[in-house]
Structures are given as C-alpha cells and as structure tokens.
C-alpha cells in the first residue's frame, strides 16, 4: 500500500476535473500531498479543488498548448511551490457521431487532435516538469503517464488515432524514465482497462452493454476510478522508488501478459 506522505509534496494532476483524474486528486490529497487540479474544464478543476479545501488549488490548462503548459508550471512553481509529482491523466477519445471512426474514414483532424491531447500533452507537461527539476530537484520525484489497454490490445471500442497516441505514451514514458533517473525521478505508465467513467460510457450504447463488457473481465466487473487512483498512489509513494520505466496494468485481468 501507499505510504502516507509526511513531506507534503506538491502534485499536479492533469485531467483532474472528473473521472479517473478526480479520484487521483482525492486520493493523493488523502495521502497528505498538496494537489493542483489542472483541467481544460476550469469549472470542474475548481469544483474538485474547492471540495478538497486548502491547500489544494484548481487551474485551467489545455495540455496541448505549449505556452499554457509552460505558464502553468511557471505560475505554480512561483506561487505554490516546486512540483514533486506529475500525473498526466488528461486524455481524449474522439468518437465522431458516437461511433468508432474507421481508419479509411478518419479525418486528419481526429488524428491530430488525438495526438495533441494524449501525446503532445504528456510531452509538454513532463518536459516543463523535468526542466524545473533539473534546475532545482526535489525528493521523491514521480511522473505517472496514462496509456491504455487499448494500446496493448489494439482496442475494440476506441479509435486507431487514440490507440496510436496512447502507444506513443507507453514508449515515451520509458525514454523519460532514462532521462530523469539521475534525479531519482521515476516515470511509469498506468494502463487502465475498462474503467467506469464518461469516456468509457461514450463507447457503449447502454448500461446493458456495459454489463456485457464486464463478462470478458476475469474479475467480473468494470473497474472503478478508485481502483486506478490506488495504483497511482502507490507509484508516487516513496516506497515505489525502484519502479521506473514500467507499465502497470489496472484491468481486472482483461489482459494478462
Ligand atoms: N475510462 C477508461 O476506461 C480508460 C481506459 C484506458 C485509459 N483511459 C485513460 O485514462 C485517463 C482518464 O480517463 P477518464 O476515463 O477519466 O476520461 P474522462 O473523459 O472522464 O476525463 C478526462 C479529463 O481530461 C480533461 N481533458 C481533456 N482534454 C484536455 C486538455 N486538452 N487539457 C486538459 N485537460 C483535458 C477532461 O476535461 C476531463 O476532465 C485518460 O488519459 C484516458 O485516455 C481511460
């Protein structure tokens, strides 16, 4: 289990305004970390941070926007403190008309936007973090990226653009792990399976369809946001200091290696 952090490390959780990111923000706060909830939906980021209370804060950011990401890190480091933990949860699955777009019909815009949020966003946030820790390091630095079981299996419900973008994250996190290792910073990927959020529900047509999805999961249920947040809490804990460049599956046995 995660160690209760006594050092009040500062964590930035992108995509923290709802779903898995919100659960991570809540569990990290419960573990004693100070949390910056960052989301393109600023109202949701503020809602989550306000419900956590002081010293947690909400910020609006589009992770695909280089200037916005760099400004966010400048402002946080100046007014809140050095970021020890970065959790890149912000993600986007584009299903035009609610349907999985086939490659033969896929627009360049769908492809580019999928990579902009899922991949470029992870790069921009982690680059901003690494630049600042190279200049002034902090103890127990941690980066957690979000991939997907879709990248491991080829995906049944998501799109090729999303699968390609998440596959890039799986590889990028290993490169990041090598380049951050001299600072004692670890870098790992969480690959969620089927987790009950608005993103998953956008891929199924009814709650009956969600129940039938669960039949293919050995543990017999779709995962919860707290299942995923618990794994993140462990990865960012001081106890996980020797785990880096890894992919942690949180999928109820949906994919076993
Ligand atoms: N739910 C699943 O079954 C599942 C499975 C595998 C991987 N994932 C991944 O887990 C992560 C969380 O998924 P979720 O189900 O909670 O998704 P979600 O859609 O419920 O939440 C995503 C959050 O990211 C934010 N976001 C989107 N674009 C952004 C941007 N450009 N900048 C900043 N914030 C942005 C959204 O506003 C939202 O708050 C994502 O990276 C997703 O791809 C989810």
PDB file of C-alpha atoms in Angstrom, residues 39-41 61-66 90-96 106-122 124 159 161-162 164-166:
ATOM      1  CA  UNK A  39      -8.068  20.638 -16.408  1.00  0.00           C
ATOM      2  CA  UNK A  40      -9.218  22.246 -19.634  1.00  0.00           C
ATOM      3  CA  UNK A  41     -12.587  22.420 -17.884  1.00  0.00           C
ATOM      4  CA  UNK A  61      -4.985  24.439 -18.720  1.00  0.00           C
ATOM      5  CA  UNK A  62      -5.093  22.935 -22.187  1.00  0.00           C
ATOM      6  CA  UNK A  63      -2.263  20.383 -22.035  1.00  0.00           C
ATOM      7  CA  UNK A  64      -1.925  20.542 -25.830  1.00  0.00           C
ATOM      8  CA  UNK A  65      -0.994  24.247 -25.669  1.00  0.00           C
ATOM      9  CA  UNK A  66       2.756  24.740 -25.167  1.00  0.00           C
ATOM     10  CA  UNK A  90      -5.742  14.358 -19.352  1.00  0.00           C
ATOM     11  CA  UNK A  91      -6.876  12.314 -22.304  1.00  0.00           C
ATOM     12  CA  UNK A  92      -9.247  12.478 -25.224  1.00  0.00           C
ATOM     13  CA  UNK A  93     -11.117   9.804 -27.171  1.00  0.00           C
ATOM     14  CA  UNK A  94     -12.841  11.237 -30.240  1.00  0.00           C
ATOM     15  CA  UNK A  95     -15.840   9.271 -31.473  1.00  0.00           C
ATOM     16  CA  UNK A  96     -17.474  11.315 -34.243  1.00  0.00           C
ATOM     17  CA  UNK A 106     -10.724   9.045 -40.319  1.00  0.00           C
ATOM     18  CA  UNK A 107     -10.110  12.753 -40.743  1.00  0.00           C
ATOM     19  CA  UNK A 108      -6.687  14.259 -40.235  1.00  0.00           C
ATOM     20  CA  UNK A 109      -8.241  16.498 -37.592  1.00  0.00           C
ATOM     21  CA  UNK A 110      -9.287  13.478 -35.494  1.00  0.00           C
ATOM     22  CA  UNK A 111      -5.787  12.041 -35.808  1.00  0.00           C
ATOM     23  CA  UNK A 112      -4.019  15.318 -34.942  1.00  0.00           C
ATOM     24  CA  UNK A 113      -6.289  16.238 -32.024  1.00  0.00           C
ATOM     25  CA  UNK A 114      -5.934  12.741 -30.529  1.00  0.00           C
ATOM     26  CA  UNK A 115      -2.156  13.068 -30.578  1.00  0.00           C
ATOM     27  CA  UNK A 116      -2.244  16.707 -29.445  1.00  0.00           C
ATOM     28  CA  UNK A 117      -4.031  15.911 -26.176  1.00  0.00           C
ATOM     29  CA  UNK A 118      -2.919  12.365 -25.389  1.00  0.00           C
ATOM     30  CA  UNK A 119       0.709  12.502 -26.570  1.00  0.00           C
ATOM     31  CA  UNK A 120       1.815  16.110 -27.039  1.00  0.00           C
ATOM     32  CA  UNK A 121       0.091  16.954 -23.737  1.00  0.00           C
ATOM     33  CA  UNK A 122       2.090  14.301 -21.884  1.00  0.00           C
ATOM     34  CA  UNK A 124       4.691  19.230 -22.793  1.00  0.00           C
ATOM     35  CA  UNK A 159     -10.095   4.536 -32.447  1.00  0.00           C
ATOM     36  CA  UNK A 161      -5.881   7.583 -33.549  1.00  0.00           C
ATOM     37  CA  UNK A 162      -6.357   7.068 -29.802  1.00  0.00           C
ATOM     38  CA  UNK A 164      -1.618   5.256 -31.781  1.00  0.00           C
ATOM     39  CA  UNK A 165      -1.443   8.223 -29.417  1.00  0.00           C
ATOM     40  CA  UNK A 166      -1.540   6.054 -26.284  1.00  0.00           C
TER      41      UNK A 166
END
